[in-house]
mmCIF file with all atom_site columns, C-alpha atoms in Angstrom:
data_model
loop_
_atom_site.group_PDB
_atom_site.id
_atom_site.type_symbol
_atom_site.label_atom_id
_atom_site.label_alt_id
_atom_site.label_comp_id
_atom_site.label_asym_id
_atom_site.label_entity_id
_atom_site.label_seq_id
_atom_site.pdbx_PDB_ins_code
_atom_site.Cartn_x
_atom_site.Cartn_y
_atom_site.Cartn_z
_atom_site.occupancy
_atom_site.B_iso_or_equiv
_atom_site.pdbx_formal_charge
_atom_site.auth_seq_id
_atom_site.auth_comp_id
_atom_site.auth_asym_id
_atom_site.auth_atom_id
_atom_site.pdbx_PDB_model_num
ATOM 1   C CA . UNK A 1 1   ? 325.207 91.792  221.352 1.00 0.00 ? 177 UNK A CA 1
ATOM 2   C CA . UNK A 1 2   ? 325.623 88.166  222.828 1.00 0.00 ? 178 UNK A CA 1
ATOM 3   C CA . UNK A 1 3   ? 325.215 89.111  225.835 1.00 0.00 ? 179 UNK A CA 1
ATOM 4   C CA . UNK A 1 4   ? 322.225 91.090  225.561 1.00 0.00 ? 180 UNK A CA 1
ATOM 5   C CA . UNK A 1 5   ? 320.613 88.083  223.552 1.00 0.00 ? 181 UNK A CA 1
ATOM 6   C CA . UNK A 1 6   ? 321.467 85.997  225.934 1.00 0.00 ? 182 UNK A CA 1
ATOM 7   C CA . UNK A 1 7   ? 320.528 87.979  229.001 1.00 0.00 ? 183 UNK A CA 1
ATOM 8   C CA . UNK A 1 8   ? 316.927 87.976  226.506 1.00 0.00 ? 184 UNK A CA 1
ATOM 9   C CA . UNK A 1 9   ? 316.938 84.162  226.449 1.00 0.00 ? 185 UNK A CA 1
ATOM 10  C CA . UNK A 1 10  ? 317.182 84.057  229.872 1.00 0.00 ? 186 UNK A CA 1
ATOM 11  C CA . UNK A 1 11  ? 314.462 86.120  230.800 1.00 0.00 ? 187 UNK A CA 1
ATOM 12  C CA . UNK A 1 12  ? 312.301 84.605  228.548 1.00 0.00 ? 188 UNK A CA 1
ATOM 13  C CA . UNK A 1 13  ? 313.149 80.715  229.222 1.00 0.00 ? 189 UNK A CA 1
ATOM 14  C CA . UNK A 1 14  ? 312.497 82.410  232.999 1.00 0.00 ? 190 UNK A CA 1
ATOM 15  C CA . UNK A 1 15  ? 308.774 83.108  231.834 1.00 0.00 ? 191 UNK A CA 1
ATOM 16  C CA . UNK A 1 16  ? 307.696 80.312  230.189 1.00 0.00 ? 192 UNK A CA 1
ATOM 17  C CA . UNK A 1 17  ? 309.607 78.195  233.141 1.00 0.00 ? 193 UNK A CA 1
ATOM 18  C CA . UNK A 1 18  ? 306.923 80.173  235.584 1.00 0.00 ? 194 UNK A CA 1
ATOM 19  C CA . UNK A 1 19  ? 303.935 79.049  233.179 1.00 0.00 ? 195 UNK A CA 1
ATOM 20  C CA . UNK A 1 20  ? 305.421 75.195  233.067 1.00 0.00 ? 196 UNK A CA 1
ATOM 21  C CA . UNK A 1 21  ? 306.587 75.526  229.987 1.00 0.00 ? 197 UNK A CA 1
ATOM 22  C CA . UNK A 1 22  ? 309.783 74.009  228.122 1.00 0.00 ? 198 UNK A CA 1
ATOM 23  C CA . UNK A 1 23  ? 312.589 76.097  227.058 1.00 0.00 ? 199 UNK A CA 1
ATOM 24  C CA . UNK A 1 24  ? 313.391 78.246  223.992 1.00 0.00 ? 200 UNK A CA 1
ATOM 25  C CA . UNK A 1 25  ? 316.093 77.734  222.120 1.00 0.00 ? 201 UNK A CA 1
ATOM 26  C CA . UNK A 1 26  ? 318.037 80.387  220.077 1.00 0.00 ? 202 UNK A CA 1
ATOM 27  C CA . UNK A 1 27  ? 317.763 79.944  215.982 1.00 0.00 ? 203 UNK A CA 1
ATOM 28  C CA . UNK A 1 28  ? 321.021 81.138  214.361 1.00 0.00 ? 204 UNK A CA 1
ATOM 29  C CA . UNK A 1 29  ? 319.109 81.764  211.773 1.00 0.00 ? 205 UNK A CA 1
ATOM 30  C CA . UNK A 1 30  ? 316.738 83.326  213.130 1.00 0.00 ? 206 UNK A CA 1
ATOM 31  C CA . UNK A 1 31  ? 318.652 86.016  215.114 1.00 0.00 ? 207 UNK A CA 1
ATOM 32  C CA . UNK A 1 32  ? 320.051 87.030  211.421 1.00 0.00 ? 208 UNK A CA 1
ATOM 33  C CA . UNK A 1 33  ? 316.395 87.225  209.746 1.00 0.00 ? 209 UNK A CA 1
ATOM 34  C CA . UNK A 1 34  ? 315.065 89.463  212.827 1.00 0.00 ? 210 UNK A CA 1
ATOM 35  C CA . UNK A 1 35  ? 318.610 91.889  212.727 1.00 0.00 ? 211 UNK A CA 1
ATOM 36  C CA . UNK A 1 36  ? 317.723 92.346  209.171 1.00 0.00 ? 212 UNK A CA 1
ATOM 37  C CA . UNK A 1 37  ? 313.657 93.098  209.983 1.00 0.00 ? 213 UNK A CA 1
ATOM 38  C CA . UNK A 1 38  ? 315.206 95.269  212.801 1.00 0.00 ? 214 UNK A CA 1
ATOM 39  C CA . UNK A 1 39  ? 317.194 97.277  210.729 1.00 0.00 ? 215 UNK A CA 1
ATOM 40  C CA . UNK A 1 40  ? 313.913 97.041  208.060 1.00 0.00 ? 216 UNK A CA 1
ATOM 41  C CA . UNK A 1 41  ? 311.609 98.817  210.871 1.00 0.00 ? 217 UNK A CA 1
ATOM 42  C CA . UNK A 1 42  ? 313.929 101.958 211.691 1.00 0.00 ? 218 UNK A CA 1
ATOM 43  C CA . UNK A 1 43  ? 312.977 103.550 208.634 1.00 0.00 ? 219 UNK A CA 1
ATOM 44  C CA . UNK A 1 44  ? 309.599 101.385 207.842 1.00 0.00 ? 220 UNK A CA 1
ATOM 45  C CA . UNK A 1 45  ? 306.426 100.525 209.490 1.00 0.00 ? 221 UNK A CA 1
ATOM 46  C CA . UNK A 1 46  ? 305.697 96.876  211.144 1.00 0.00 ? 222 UNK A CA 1
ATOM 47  C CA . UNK A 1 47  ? 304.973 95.051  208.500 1.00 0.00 ? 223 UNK A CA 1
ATOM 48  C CA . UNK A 1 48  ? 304.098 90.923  208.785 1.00 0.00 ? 224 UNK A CA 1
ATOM 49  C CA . UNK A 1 49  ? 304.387 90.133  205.520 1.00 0.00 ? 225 UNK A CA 1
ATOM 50  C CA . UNK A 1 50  ? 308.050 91.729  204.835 1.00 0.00 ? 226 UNK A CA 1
ATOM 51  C CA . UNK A 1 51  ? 308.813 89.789  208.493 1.00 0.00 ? 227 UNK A CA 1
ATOM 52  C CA . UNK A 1 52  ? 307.734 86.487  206.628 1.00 0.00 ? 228 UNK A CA 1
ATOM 53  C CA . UNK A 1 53  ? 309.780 86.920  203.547 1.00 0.00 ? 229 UNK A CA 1
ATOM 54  C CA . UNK A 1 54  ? 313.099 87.804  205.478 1.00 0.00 ? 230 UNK A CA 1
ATOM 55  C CA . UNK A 1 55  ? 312.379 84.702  207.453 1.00 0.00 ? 231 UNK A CA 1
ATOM 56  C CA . UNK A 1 56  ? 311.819 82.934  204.081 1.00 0.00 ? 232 UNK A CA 1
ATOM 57  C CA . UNK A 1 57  ? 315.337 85.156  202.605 1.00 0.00 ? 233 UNK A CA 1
ATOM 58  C CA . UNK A 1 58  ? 317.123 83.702  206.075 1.00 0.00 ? 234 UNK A CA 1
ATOM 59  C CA . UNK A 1 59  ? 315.691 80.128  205.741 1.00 0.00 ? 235 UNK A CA 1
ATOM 60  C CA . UNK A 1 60  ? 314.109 79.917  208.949 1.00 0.00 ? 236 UNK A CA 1
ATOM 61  C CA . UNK A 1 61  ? 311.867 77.054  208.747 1.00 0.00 ? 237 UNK A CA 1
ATOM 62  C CA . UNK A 1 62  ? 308.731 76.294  210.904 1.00 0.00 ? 238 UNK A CA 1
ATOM 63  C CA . UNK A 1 63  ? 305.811 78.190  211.891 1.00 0.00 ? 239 UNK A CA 1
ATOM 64  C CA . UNK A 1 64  ? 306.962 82.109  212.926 1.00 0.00 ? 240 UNK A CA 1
ATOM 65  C CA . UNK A 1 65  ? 305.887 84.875  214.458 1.00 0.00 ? 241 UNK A CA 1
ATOM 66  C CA . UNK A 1 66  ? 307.576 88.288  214.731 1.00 0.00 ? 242 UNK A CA 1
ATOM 67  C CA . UNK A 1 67  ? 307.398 90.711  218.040 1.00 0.00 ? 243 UNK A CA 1
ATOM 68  C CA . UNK A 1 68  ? 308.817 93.990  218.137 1.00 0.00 ? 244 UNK A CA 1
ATOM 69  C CA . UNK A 1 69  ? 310.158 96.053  221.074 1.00 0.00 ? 245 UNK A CA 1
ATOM 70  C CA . UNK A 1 70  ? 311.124 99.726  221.522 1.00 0.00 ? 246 UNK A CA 1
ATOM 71  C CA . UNK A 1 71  ? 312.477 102.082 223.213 1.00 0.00 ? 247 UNK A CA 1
ATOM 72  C CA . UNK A 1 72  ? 313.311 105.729 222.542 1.00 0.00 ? 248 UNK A CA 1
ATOM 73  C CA . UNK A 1 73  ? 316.372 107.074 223.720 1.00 0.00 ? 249 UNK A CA 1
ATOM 74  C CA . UNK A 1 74  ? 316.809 110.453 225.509 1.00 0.00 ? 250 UNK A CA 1
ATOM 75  C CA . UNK A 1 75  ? 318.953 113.559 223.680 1.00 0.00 ? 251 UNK A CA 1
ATOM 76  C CA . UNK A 1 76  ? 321.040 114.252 226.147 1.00 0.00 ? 252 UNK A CA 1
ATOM 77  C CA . UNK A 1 77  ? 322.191 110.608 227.220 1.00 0.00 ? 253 UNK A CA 1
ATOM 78  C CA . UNK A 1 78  ? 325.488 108.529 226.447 1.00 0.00 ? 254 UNK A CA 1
ATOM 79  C CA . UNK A 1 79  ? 323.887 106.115 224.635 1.00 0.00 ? 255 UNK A CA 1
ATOM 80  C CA . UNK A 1 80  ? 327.024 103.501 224.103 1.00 0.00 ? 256 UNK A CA 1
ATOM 81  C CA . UNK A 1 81  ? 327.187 103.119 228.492 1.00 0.00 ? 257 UNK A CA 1
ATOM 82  C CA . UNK A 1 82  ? 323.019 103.038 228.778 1.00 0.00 ? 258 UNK A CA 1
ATOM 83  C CA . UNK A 1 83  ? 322.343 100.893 225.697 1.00 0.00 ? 259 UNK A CA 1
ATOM 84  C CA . UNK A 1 84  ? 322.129 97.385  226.994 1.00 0.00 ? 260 UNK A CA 1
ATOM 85  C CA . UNK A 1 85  ? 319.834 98.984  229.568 1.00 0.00 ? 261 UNK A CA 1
ATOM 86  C CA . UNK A 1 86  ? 317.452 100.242 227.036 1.00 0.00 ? 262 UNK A CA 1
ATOM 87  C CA . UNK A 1 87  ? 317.581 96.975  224.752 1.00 0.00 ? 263 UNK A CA 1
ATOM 88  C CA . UNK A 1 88  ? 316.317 95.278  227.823 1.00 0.00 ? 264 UNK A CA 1
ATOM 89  C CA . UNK A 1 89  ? 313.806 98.167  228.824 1.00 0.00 ? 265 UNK A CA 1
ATOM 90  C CA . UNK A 1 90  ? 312.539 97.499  224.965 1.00 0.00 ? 266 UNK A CA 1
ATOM 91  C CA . UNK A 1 91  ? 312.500 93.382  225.332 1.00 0.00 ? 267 UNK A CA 1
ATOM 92  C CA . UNK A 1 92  ? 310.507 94.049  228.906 1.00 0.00 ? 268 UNK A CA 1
ATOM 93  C CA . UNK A 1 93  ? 307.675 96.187  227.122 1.00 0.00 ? 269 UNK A CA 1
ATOM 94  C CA . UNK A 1 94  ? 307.155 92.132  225.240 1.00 0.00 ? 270 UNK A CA 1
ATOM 95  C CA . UNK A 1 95  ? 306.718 90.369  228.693 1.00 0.00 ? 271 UNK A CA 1
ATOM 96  C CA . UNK A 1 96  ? 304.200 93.271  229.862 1.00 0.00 ? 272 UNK A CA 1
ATOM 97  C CA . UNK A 1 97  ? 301.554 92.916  226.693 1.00 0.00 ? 273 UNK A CA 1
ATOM 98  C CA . UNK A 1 98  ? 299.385 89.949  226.941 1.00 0.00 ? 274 UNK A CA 1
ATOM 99  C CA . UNK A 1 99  ? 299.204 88.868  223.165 1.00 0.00 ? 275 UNK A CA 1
ATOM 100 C CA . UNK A 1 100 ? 303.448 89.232  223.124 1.00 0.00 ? 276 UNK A CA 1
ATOM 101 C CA . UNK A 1 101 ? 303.922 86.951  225.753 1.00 0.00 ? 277 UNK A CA 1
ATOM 102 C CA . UNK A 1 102 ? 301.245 84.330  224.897 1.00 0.00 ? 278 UNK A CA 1
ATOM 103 C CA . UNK A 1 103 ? 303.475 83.816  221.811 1.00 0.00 ? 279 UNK A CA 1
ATOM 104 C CA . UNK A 1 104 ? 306.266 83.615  224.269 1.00 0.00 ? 280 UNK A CA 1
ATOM 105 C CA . UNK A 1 105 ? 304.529 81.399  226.294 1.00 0.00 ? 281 UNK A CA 1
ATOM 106 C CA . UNK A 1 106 ? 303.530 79.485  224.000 1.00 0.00 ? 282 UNK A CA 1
ATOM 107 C CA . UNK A 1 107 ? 304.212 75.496  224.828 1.00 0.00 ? 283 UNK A CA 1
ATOM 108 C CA . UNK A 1 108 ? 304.571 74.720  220.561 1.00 0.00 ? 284 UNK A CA 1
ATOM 109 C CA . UNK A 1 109 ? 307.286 77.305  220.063 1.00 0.00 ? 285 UNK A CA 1
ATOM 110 C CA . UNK A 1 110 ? 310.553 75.784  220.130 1.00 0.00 ? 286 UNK A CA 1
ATOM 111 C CA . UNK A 1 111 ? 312.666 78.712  218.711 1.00 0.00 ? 287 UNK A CA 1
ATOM 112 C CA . UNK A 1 112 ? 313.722 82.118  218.827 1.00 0.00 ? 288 UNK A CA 1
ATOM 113 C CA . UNK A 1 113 ? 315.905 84.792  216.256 1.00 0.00 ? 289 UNK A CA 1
ATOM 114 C CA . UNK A 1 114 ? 316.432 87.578  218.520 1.00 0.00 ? 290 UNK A CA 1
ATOM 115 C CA . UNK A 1 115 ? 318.041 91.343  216.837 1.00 0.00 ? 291 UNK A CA 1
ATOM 116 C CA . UNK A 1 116 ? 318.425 94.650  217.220 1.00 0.00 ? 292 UNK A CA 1
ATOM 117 C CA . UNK A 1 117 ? 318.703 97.582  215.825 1.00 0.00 ? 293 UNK A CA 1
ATOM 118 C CA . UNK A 1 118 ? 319.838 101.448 217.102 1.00 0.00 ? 294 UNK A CA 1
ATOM 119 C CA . UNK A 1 119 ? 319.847 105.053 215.734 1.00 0.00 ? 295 UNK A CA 1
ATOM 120 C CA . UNK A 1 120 ? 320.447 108.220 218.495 1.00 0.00 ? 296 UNK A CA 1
ATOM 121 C CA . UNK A 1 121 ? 316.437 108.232 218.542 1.00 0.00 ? 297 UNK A CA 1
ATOM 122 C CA . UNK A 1 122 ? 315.386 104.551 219.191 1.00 0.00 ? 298 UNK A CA 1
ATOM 123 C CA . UNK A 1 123 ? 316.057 101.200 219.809 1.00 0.00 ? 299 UNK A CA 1
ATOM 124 C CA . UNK A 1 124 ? 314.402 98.096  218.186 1.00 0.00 ? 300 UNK A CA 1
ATOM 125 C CA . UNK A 1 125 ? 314.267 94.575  219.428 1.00 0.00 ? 301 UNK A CA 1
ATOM 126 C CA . UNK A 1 126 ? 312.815 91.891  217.741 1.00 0.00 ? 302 UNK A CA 1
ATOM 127 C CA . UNK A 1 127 ? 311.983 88.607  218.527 1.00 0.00 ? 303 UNK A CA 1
ATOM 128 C CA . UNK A 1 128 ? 311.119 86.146  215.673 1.00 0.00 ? 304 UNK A CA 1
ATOM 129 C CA . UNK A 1 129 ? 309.630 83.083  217.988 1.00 0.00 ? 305 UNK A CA 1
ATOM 130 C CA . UNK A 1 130 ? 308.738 79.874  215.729 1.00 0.00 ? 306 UNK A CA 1
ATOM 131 C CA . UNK A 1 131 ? 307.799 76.217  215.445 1.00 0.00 ? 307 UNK A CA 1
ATOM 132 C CA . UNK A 1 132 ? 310.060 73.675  214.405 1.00 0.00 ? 308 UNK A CA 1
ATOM 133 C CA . UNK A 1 133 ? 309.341 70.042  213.756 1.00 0.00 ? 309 UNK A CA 1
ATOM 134 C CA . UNK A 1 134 ? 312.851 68.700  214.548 1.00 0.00 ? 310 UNK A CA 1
ATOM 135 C CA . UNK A 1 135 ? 315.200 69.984  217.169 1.00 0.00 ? 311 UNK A CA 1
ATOM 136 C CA . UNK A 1 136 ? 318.870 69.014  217.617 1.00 0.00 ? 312 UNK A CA 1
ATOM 137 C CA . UNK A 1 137 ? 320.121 69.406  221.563 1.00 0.00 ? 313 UNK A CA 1
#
């Protein structure tokens, strides 16, 4: 999964380089709180305020805001060999919706939690992007 996040990180940081704006950084944290809301949305609706309080459970501090991914896999597929492929196919649906990638875009996020999440039907990626005051490079 490290590689997948950071093959994410990349294409974002990519993105926002294109717009002029400064890099994301990954939130430890972060990536722990959105693998748990992951794991939350394969069996429950998107739901902002459940996002929040796993942030809050996760201590992710700052301003955040939660974008989810999908894709749905095929029966008949090997999902272990194709399954990178469709975490990134899921993380590309965020860079093709305008509201999704104005939060990525946006010049006052700082952060991102990236997780996932898998069953033989669907994949989930999600991307908690937030604010922080103070940042330690």
């Amino acid at each position: 999964m490290r590689k997948i996040r950071r093959q994410i990180l990349r294409t974002i940081n990519d993105v926002r380089e294109a717009h002029g704006v400064p890099s994301l950084f990954i939130d430890i944290m972060g990536n722990k709180a959105a693998t748990e809301y992951a794991n939350y949305l394969m069996s429950n609706q998107e739901d902002e305020a459940k996002a929040q309080e796993i942030c809050k459970d996760f201590h992710v501090q700052g301003e955040s805001v939660s974008l989810v991914g999908f894709a749905v896999l095929e029966e008949d597929e090997d999902h272990q060999g194709t399954l990178q492929e469709q975490m990134m196919d899921a993380h590309g649906l965020l860079l093709e919706l305008e509201y999704e990638l104005s939060v990525l875009c946006d010049p006052n996020k700082t952060h991102v939690g990236i997780g996932f999440a898998f069953d033989k039907e669907k994949v989930k990626v999600v991307e908690i992007v937030s604010t922080k005051n103070l940042m330690v490079n």
